[in-house]
PDB file of C-alpha atoms and ligand atoms in Angstrom:
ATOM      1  CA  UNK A 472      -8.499  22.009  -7.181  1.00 48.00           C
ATOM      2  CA  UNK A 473      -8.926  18.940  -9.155  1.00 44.00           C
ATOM      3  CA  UNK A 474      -5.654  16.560  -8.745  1.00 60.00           C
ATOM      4  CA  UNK A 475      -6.256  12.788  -8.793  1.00 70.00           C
ATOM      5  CA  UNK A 476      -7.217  10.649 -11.864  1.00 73.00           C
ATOM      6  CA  UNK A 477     -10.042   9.906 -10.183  1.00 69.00           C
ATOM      7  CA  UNK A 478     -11.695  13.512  -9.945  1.00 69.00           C
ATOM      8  CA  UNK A 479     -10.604  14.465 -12.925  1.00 70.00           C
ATOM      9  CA  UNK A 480     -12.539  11.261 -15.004  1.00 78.00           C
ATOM     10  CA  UNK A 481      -9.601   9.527 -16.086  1.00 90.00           C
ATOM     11  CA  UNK A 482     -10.789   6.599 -14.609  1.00 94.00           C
ATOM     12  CA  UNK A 483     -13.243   4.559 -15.852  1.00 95.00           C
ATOM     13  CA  UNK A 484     -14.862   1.134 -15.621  1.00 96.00           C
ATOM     14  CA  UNK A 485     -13.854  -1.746 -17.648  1.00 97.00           C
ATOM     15  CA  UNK A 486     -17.097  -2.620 -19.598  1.00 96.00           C
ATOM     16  CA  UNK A 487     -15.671  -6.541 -19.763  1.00 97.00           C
ATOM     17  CA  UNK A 488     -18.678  -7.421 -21.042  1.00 97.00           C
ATOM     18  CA  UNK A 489     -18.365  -5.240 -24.030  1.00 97.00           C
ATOM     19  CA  UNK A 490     -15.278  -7.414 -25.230  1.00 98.00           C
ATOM     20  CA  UNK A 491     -15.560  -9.443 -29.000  1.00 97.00           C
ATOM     21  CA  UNK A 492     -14.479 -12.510 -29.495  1.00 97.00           C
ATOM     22  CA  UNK A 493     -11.659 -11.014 -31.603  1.00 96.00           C
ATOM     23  CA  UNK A 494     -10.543  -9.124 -28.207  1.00 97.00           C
ATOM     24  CA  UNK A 495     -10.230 -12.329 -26.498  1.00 97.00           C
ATOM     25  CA  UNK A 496      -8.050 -13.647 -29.650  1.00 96.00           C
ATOM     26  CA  UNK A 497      -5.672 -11.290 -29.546  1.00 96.00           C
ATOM     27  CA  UNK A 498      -5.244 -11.570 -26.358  1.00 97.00           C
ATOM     28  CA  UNK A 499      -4.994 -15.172 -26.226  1.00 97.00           C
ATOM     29  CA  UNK A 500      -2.364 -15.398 -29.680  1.00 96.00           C
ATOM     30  CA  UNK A 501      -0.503 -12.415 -27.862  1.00 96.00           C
ATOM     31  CA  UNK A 502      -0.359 -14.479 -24.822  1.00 97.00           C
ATOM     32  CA  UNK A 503       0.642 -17.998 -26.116  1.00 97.00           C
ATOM     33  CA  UNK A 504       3.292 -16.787 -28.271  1.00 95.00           C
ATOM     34  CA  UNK A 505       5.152 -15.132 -25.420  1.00 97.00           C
ATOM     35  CA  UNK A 506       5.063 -18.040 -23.195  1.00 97.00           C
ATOM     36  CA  UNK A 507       8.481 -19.582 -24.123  1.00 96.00           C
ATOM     37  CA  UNK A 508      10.079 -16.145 -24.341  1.00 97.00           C
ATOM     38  CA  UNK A 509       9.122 -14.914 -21.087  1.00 98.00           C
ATOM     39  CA  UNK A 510      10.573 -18.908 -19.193  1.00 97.00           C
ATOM     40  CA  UNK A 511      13.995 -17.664 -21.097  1.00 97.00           C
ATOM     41  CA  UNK A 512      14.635 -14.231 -21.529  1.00 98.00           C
ATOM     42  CA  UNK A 513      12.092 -12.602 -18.152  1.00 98.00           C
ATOM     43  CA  UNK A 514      13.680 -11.866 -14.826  1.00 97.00           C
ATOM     44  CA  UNK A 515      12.535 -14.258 -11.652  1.00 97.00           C
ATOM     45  CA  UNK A 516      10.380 -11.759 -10.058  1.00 97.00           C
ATOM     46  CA  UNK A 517       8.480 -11.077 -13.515  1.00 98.00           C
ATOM     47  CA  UNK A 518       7.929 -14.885 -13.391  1.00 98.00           C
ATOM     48  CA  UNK A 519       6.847 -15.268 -10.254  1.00 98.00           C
ATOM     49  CA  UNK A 520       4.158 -12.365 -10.535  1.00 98.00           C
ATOM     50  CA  UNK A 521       2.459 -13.952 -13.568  1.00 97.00           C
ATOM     51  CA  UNK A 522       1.931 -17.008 -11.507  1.00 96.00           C
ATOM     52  CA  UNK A 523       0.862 -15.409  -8.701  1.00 96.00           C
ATOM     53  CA  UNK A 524      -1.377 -13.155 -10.723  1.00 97.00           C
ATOM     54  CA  UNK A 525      -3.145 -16.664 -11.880  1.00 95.00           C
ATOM     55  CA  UNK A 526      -3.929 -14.340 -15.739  1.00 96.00           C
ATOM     56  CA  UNK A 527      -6.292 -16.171 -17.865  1.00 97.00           C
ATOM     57  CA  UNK A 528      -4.263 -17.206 -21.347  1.00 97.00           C
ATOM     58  CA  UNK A 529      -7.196 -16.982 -23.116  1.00 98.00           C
ATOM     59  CA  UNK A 530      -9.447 -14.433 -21.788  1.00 98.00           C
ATOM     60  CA  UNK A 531      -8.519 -10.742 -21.460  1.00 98.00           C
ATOM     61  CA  UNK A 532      -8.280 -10.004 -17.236  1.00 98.00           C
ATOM     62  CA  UNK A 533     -10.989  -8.839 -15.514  1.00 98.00           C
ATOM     63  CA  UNK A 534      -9.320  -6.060 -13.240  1.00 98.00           C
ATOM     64  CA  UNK A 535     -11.054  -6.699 -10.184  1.00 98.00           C
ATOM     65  CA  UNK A 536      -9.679 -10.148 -10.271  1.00 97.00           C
ATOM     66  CA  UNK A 537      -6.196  -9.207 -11.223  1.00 98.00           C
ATOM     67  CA  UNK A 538      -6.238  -6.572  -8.176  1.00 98.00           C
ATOM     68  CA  UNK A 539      -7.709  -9.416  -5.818  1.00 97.00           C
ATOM     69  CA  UNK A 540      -4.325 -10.984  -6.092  1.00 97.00           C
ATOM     70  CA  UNK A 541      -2.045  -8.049  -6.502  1.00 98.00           C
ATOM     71  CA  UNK A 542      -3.667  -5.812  -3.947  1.00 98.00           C
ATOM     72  CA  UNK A 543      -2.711  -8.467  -0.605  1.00 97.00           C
ATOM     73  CA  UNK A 544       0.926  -8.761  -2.315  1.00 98.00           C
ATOM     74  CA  UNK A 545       1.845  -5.216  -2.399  1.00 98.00           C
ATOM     75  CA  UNK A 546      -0.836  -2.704  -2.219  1.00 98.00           C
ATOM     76  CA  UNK A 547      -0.998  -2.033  -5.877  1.00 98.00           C
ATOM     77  CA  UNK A 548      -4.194  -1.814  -7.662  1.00 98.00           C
ATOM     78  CA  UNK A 549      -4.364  -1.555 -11.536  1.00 98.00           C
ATOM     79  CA  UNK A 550      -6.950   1.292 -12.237  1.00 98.00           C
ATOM     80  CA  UNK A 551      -9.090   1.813 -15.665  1.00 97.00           C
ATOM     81  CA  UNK A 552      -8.230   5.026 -17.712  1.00 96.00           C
ATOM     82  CA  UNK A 553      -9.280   5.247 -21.229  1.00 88.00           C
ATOM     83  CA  UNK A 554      -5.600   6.464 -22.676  1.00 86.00           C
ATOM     84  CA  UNK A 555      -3.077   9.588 -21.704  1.00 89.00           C
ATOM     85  CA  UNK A 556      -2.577  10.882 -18.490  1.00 93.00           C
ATOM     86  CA  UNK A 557      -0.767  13.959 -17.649  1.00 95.00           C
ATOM     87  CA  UNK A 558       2.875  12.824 -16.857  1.00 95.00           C
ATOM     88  CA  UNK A 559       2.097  14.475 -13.224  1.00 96.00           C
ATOM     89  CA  UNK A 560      -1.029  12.726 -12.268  1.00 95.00           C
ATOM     90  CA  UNK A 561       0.022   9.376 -13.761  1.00 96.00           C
ATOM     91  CA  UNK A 562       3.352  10.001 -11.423  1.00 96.00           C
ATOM     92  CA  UNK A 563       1.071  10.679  -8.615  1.00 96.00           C
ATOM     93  CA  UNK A 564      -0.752   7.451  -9.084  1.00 97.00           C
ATOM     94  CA  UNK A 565       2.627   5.510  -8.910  1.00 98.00           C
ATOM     95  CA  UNK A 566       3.144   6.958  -5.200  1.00 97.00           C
ATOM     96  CA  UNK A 567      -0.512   6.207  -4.462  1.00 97.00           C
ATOM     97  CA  UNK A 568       0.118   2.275  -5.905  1.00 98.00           C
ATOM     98  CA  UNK A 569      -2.576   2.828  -8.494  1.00 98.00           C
ATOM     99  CA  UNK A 570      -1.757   1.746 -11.795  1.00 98.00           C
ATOM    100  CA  UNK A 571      -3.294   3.736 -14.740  1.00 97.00           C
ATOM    101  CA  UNK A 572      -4.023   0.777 -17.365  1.00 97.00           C
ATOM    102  CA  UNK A 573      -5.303   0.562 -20.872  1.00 96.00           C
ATOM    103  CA  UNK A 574      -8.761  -1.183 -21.478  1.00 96.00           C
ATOM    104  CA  UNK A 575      -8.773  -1.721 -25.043  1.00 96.00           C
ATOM    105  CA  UNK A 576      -6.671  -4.600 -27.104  1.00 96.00           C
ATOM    106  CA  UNK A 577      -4.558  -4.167 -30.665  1.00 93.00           C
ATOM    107  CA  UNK A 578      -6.504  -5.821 -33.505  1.00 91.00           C
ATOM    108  CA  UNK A 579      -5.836  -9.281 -34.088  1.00 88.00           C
ATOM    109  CA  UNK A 580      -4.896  -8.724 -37.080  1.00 86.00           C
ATOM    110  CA  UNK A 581      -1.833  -6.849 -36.452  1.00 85.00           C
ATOM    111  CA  UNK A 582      -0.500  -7.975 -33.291  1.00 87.00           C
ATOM    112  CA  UNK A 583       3.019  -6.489 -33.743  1.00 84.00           C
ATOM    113  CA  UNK A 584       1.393  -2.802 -34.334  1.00 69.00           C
ATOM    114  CA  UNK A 585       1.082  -1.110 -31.169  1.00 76.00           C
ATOM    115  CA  UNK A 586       0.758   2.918 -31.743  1.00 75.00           C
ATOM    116  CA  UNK A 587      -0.121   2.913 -28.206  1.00 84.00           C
ATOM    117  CA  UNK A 588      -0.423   1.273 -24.619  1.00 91.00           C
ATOM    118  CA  UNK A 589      -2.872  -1.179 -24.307  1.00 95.00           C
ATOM    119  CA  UNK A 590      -4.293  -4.100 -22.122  1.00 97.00           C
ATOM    120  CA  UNK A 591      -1.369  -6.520 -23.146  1.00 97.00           C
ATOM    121  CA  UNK A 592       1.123  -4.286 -22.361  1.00 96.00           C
ATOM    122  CA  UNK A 593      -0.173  -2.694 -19.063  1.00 97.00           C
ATOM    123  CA  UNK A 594      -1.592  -6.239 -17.730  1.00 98.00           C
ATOM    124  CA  UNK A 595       0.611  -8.704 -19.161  1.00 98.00           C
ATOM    125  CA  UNK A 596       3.542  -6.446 -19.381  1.00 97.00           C
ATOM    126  CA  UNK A 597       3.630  -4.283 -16.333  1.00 98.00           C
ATOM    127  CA  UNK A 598       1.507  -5.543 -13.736  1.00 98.00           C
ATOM    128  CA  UNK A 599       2.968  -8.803 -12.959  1.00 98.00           C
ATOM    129  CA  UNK A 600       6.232  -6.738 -11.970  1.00 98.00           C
ATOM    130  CA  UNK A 601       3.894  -4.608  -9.189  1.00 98.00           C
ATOM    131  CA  UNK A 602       3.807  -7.967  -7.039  1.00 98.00           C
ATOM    132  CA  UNK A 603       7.294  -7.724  -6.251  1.00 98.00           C
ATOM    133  CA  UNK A 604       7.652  -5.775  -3.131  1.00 98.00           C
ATOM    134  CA  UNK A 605      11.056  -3.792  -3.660  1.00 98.00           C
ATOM    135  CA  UNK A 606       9.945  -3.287  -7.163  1.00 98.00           C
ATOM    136  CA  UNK A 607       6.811  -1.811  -6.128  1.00 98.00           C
ATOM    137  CA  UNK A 608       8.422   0.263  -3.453  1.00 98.00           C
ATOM    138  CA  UNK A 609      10.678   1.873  -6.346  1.00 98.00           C
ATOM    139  CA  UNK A 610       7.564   2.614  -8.359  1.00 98.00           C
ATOM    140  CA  UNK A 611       6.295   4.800  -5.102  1.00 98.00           C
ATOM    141  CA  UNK A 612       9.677   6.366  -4.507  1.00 98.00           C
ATOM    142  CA  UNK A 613       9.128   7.602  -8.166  1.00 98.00           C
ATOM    143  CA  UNK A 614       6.165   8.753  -7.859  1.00 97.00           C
ATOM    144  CA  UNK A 615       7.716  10.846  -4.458  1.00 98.00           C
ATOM    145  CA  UNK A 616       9.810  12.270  -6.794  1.00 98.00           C
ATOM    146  CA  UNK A 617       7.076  14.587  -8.714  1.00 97.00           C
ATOM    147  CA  UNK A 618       6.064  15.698  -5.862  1.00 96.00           C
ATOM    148  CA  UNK A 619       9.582  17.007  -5.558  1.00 97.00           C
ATOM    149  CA  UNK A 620       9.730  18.351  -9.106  1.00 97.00           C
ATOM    150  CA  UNK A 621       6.218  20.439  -8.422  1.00 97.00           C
ATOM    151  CA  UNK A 622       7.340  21.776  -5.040  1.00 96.00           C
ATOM    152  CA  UNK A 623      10.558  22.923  -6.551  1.00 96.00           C
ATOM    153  CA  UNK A 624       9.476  24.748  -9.525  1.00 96.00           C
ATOM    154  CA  UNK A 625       6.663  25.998  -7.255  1.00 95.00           C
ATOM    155  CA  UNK A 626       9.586  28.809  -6.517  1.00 88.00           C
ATOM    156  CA  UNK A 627      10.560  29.977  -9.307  1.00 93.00           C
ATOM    157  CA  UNK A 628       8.374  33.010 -10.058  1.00 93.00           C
ATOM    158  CA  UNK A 629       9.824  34.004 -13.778  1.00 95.00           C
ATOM    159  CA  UNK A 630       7.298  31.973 -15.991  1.00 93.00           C
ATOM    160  CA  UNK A 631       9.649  31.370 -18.744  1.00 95.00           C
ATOM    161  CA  UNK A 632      12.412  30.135 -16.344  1.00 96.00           C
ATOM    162  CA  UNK A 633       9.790  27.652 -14.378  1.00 95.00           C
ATOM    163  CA  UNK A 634       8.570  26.405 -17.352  1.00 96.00           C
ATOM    164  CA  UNK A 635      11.565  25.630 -18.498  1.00 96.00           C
ATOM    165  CA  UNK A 636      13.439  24.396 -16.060  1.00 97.00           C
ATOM    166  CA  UNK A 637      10.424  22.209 -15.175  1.00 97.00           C
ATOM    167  CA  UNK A 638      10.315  20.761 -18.700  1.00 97.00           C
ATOM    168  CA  UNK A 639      14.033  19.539 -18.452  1.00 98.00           C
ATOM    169  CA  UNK A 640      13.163  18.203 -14.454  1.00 98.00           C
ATOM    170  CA  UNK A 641       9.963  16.032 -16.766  1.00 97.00           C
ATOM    171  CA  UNK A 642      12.198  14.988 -19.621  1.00 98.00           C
ATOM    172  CA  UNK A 643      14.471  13.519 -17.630  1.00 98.00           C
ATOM    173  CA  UNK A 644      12.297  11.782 -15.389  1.00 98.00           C
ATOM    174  CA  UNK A 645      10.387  10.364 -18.460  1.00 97.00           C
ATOM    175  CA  UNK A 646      13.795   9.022 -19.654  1.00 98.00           C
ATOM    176  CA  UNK A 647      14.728   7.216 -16.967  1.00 98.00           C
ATOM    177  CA  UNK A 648      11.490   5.900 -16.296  1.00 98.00           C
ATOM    178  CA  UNK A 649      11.938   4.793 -20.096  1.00 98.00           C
ATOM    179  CA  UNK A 650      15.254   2.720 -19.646  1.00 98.00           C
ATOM    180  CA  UNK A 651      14.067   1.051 -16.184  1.00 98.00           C
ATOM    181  CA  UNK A 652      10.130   0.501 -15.920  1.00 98.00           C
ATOM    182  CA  UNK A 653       9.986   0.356 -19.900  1.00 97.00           C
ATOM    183  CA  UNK A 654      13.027  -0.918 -21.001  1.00 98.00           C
ATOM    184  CA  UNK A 655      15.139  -1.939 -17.858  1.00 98.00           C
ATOM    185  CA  UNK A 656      17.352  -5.605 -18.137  1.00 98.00           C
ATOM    186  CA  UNK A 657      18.742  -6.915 -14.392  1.00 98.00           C
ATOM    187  CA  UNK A 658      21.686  -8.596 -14.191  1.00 97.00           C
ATOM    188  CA  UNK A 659      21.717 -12.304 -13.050  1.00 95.00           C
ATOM    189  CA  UNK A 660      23.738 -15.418 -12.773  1.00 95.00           C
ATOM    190  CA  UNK A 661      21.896 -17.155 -15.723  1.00 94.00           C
ATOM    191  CA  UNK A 662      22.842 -13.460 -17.788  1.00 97.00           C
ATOM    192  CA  UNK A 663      20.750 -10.484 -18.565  1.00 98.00           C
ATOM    193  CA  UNK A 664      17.232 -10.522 -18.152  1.00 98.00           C
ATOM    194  CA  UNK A 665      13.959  -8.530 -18.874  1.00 98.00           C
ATOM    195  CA  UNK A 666      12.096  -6.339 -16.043  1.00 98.00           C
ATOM    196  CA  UNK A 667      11.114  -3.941 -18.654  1.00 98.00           C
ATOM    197  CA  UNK A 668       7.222  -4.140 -19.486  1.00 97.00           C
ATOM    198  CA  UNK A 669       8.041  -2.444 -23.079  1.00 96.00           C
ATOM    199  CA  UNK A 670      10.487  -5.379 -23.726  1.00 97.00           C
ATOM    200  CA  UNK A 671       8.490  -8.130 -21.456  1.00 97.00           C
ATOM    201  CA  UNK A 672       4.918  -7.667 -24.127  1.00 96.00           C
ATOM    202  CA  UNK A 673       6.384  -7.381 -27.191  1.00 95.00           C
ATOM    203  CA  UNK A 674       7.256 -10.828 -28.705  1.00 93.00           C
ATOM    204  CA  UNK A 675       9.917  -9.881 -30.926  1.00 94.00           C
ATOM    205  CA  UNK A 676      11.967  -7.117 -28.736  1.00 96.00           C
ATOM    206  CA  UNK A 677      12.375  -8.958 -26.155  1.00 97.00           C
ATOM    207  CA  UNK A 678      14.485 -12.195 -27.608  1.00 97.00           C
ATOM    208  CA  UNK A 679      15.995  -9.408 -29.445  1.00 97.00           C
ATOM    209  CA  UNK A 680      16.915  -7.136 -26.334  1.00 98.00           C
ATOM    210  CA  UNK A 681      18.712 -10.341 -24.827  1.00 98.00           C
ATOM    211  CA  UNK A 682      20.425 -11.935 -27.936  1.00 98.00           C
ATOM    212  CA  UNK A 683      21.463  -9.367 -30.239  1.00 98.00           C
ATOM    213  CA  UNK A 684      24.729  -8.172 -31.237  1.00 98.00           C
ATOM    214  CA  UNK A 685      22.654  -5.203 -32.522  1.00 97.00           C
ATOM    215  CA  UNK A 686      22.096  -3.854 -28.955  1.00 98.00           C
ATOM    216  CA  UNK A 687      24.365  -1.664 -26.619  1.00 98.00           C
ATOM    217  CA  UNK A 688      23.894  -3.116 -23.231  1.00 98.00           C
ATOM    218  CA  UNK A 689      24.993  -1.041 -20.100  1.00 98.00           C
ATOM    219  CA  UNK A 690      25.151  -0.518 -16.393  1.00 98.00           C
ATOM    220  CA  UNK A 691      22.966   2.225 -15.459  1.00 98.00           C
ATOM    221  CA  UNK A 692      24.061   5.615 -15.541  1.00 98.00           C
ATOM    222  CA  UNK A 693      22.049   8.379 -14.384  1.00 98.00           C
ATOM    223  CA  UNK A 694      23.896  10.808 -16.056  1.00 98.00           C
ATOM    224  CA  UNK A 695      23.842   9.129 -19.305  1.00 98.00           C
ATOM    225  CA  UNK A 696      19.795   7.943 -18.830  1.00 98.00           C
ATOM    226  CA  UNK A 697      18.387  11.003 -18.077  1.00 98.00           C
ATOM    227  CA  UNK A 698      20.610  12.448 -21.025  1.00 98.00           C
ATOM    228  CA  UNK A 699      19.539  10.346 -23.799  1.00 98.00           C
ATOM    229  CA  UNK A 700      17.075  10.671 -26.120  1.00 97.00           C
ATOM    230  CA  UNK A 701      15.274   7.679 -27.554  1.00 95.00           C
ATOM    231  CA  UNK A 702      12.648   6.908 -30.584  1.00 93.00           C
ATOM    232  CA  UNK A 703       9.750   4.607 -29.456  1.00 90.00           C
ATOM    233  CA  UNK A 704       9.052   3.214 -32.843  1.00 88.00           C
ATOM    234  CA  UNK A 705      11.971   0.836 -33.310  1.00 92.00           C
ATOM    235  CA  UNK A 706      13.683  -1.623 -31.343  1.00 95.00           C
ATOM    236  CA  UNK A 707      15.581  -0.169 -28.485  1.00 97.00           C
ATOM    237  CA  UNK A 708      19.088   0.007 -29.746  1.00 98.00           C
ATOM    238  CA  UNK A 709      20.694   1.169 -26.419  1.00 98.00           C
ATOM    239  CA  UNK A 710      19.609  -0.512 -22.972  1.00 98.00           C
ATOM    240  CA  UNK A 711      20.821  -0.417 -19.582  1.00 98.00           C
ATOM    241  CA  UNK A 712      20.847  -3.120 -16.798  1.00 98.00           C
ATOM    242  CA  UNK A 713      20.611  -3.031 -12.819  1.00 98.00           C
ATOM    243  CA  UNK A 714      22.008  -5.026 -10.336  1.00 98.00           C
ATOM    244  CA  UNK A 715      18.568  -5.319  -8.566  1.00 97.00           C
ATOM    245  CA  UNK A 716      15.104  -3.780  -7.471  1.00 97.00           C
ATOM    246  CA  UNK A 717      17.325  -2.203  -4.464  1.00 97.00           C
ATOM    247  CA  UNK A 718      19.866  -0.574  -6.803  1.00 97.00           C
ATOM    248  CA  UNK A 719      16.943   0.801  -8.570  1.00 98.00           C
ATOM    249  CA  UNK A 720      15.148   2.101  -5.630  1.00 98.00           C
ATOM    250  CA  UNK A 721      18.569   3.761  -4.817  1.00 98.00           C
ATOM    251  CA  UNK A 722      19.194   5.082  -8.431  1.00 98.00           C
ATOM    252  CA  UNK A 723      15.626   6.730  -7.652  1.00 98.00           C
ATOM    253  CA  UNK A 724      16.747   8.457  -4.751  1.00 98.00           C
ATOM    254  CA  UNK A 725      19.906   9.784  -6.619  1.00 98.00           C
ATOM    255  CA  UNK A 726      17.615  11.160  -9.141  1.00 98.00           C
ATOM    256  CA  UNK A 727      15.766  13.183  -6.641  1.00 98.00           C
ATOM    257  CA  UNK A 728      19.064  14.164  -5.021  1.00 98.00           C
ATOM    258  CA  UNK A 729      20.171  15.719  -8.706  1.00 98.00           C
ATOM    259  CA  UNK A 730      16.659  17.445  -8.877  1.00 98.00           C
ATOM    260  CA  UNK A 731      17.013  18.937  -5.534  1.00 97.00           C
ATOM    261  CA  UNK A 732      20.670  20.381  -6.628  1.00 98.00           C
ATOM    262  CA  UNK A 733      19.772  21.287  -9.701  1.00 97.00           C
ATOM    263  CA  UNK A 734      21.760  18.980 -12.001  1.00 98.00           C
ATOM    264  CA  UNK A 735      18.639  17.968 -14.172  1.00 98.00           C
ATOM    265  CA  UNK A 736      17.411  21.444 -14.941  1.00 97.00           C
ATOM    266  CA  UNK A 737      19.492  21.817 -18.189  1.00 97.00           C
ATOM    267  CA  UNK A 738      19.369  17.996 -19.953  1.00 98.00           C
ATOM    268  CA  UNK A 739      20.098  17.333 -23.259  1.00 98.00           C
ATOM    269  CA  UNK A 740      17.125  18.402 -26.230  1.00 96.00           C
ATOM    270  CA  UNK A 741      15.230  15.728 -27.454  1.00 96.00           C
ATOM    271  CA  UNK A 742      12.778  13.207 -27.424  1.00 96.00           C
ATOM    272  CA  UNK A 743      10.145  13.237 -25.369  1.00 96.00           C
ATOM    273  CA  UNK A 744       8.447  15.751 -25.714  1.00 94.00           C
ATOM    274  CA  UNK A 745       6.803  17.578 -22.636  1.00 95.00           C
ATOM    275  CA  UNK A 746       3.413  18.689 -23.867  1.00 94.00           C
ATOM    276  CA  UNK A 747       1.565  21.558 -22.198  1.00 94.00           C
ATOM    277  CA  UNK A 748      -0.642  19.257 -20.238  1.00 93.00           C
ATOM    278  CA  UNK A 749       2.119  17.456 -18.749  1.00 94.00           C
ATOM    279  CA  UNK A 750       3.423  20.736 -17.652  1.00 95.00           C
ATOM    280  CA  UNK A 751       0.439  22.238 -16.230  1.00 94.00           C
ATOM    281  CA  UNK A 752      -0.188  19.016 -14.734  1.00 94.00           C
ATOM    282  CA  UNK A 753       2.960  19.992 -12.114  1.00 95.00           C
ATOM    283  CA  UNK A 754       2.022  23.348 -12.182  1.00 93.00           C
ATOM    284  CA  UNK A 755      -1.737  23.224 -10.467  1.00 82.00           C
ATOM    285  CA  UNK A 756      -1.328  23.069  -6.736  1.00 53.00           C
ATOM    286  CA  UNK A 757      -0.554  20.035  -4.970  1.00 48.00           C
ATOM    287  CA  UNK A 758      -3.316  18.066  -2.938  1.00 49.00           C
TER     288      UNK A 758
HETATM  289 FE1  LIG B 497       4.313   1.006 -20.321  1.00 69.35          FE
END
């Protein structure tokens, strides 16, 4: 049975060639203008990554070069796909430290419009966090975690009931991966900062998830994360902080606790959605 990205074509070679000079602009305005946001509102080990990852300001990444650094830090490799994976295999990845990422750039003429994932956000955004070992780690014990979910449901032999049940066990995996990897702030003695690639590549959100009196700032919850729906096409009006990348691993192994008893089988309705492909995704047998 096909499992991995890699059998099933979802990976794919970065033609860098093949990039405009209007690709490269983008990148480069996207680049320069969050500069000074990142020195004040990004956590340390965000920092230290994008140094360490030695990114080209104004030249979209060649992969290979970006994984020559990151791969001797912690293992991770950042791994072409064209656009969606199934929420299973792109788990999957996670515990293998591959990184599904996003080829193509926005249009440089609208910078803030982002319907999607792309290069900016998976390079600039989430990669540089991969280079920190504990955060890493907590990106594997994630991806340990839907292994769990598929062996579980792997039980259950009323269709209706596994599907179900296993839809809940997704949604609330996709939420908290939403309001840590996406969205997450970490506490510090200089205040809140960013680890959240969502908030750490989009120029205004992330001065905006820091300073405003608009946003509800929190210590994680599980209970509440995993609860709470969220819209992804507005600024995040509800965030929740850590105390660091070993509370989060350890959050991570709560979560799995709560899927093993059975306390994220019935969440809350709402967004995301679980599409059929994500289902089937846990469904297929396991490698
Ligand atoms: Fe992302």
């Amino acid at each position: 049975m096909v499992r991995t990205p890699a059998d099933s074509g979802f990976y794919i070679s970065q033609r860098w060639e093949l990039y405009s000079e209007d690709n490269h602009e983008a990148w480069r305005r996207l680049y320069h203008r969050m500069i000074h946001s990142w020195e004040r509102y990004a956590n340390r080990h965000y920092l230290r990554g994008l140094s360490s990852l030695c990114l080209d300001p104004d030249r979209i990444p060649r992969i290979a070069d970006v994984n020559r650094f990151l791969f001797r830090l912690t293992g991770f490799q950042a791994r072409p796909v064209s656009g969606y994976i199934p929420a299973f295999l792109f788990f999957d990845c996670l515990r293998r430290r591959e990184f599904p990422t996003t080829v193509t750039i926005r249009d440089a003429a609208r910078l803030d419009y982002l319907p999607e994932p792309d290069i900016f956000h998976d390079i600039a955004g989430h990669v540089p966090m991969h280079t920190d070992p504990a955060f890493a780690e907590t990106l594997v014990r994630f991806g340990e975690c839907a292994h769990t979910a598929a062996e579980l449901v792997a039980g259950i032999r009323d269709e209706h009931e596994r599907m179900s049940r296993l839809t809940s066990i997704v949604k609330a995996m996709a939420r908290f991966f939403w309001f840590t990897i996406e969205f997450g702030l970490m506490r510090s003695p200089e205040g809140l900062k960013a680890y959240g690639s969502g908030l750490l590549s989009s120029h205004g959100e992330l001065e905006h998830s820091i300073e405003s009196p608009e946003v509800q700032r929190y210590p994680l919850q599980i209970e509440w994360a995993v609860n709470q729906a969220f819209e992804i096409d507005r600024y995040q009006p509800l965030l929740f902080w850590v105390e660091s990348f070993d509370h989060l691993f350890s959050l991570v192994d709560t979560l799995e606790s709560w899927m093993r008893d059975g306390k994220l089988n019935n969440v809350a309705p709402g967004e995301p959605a679980v599409n059929e492909a994500d289902l089937l995704s846990f469904t297929q047998p396991i490698r």
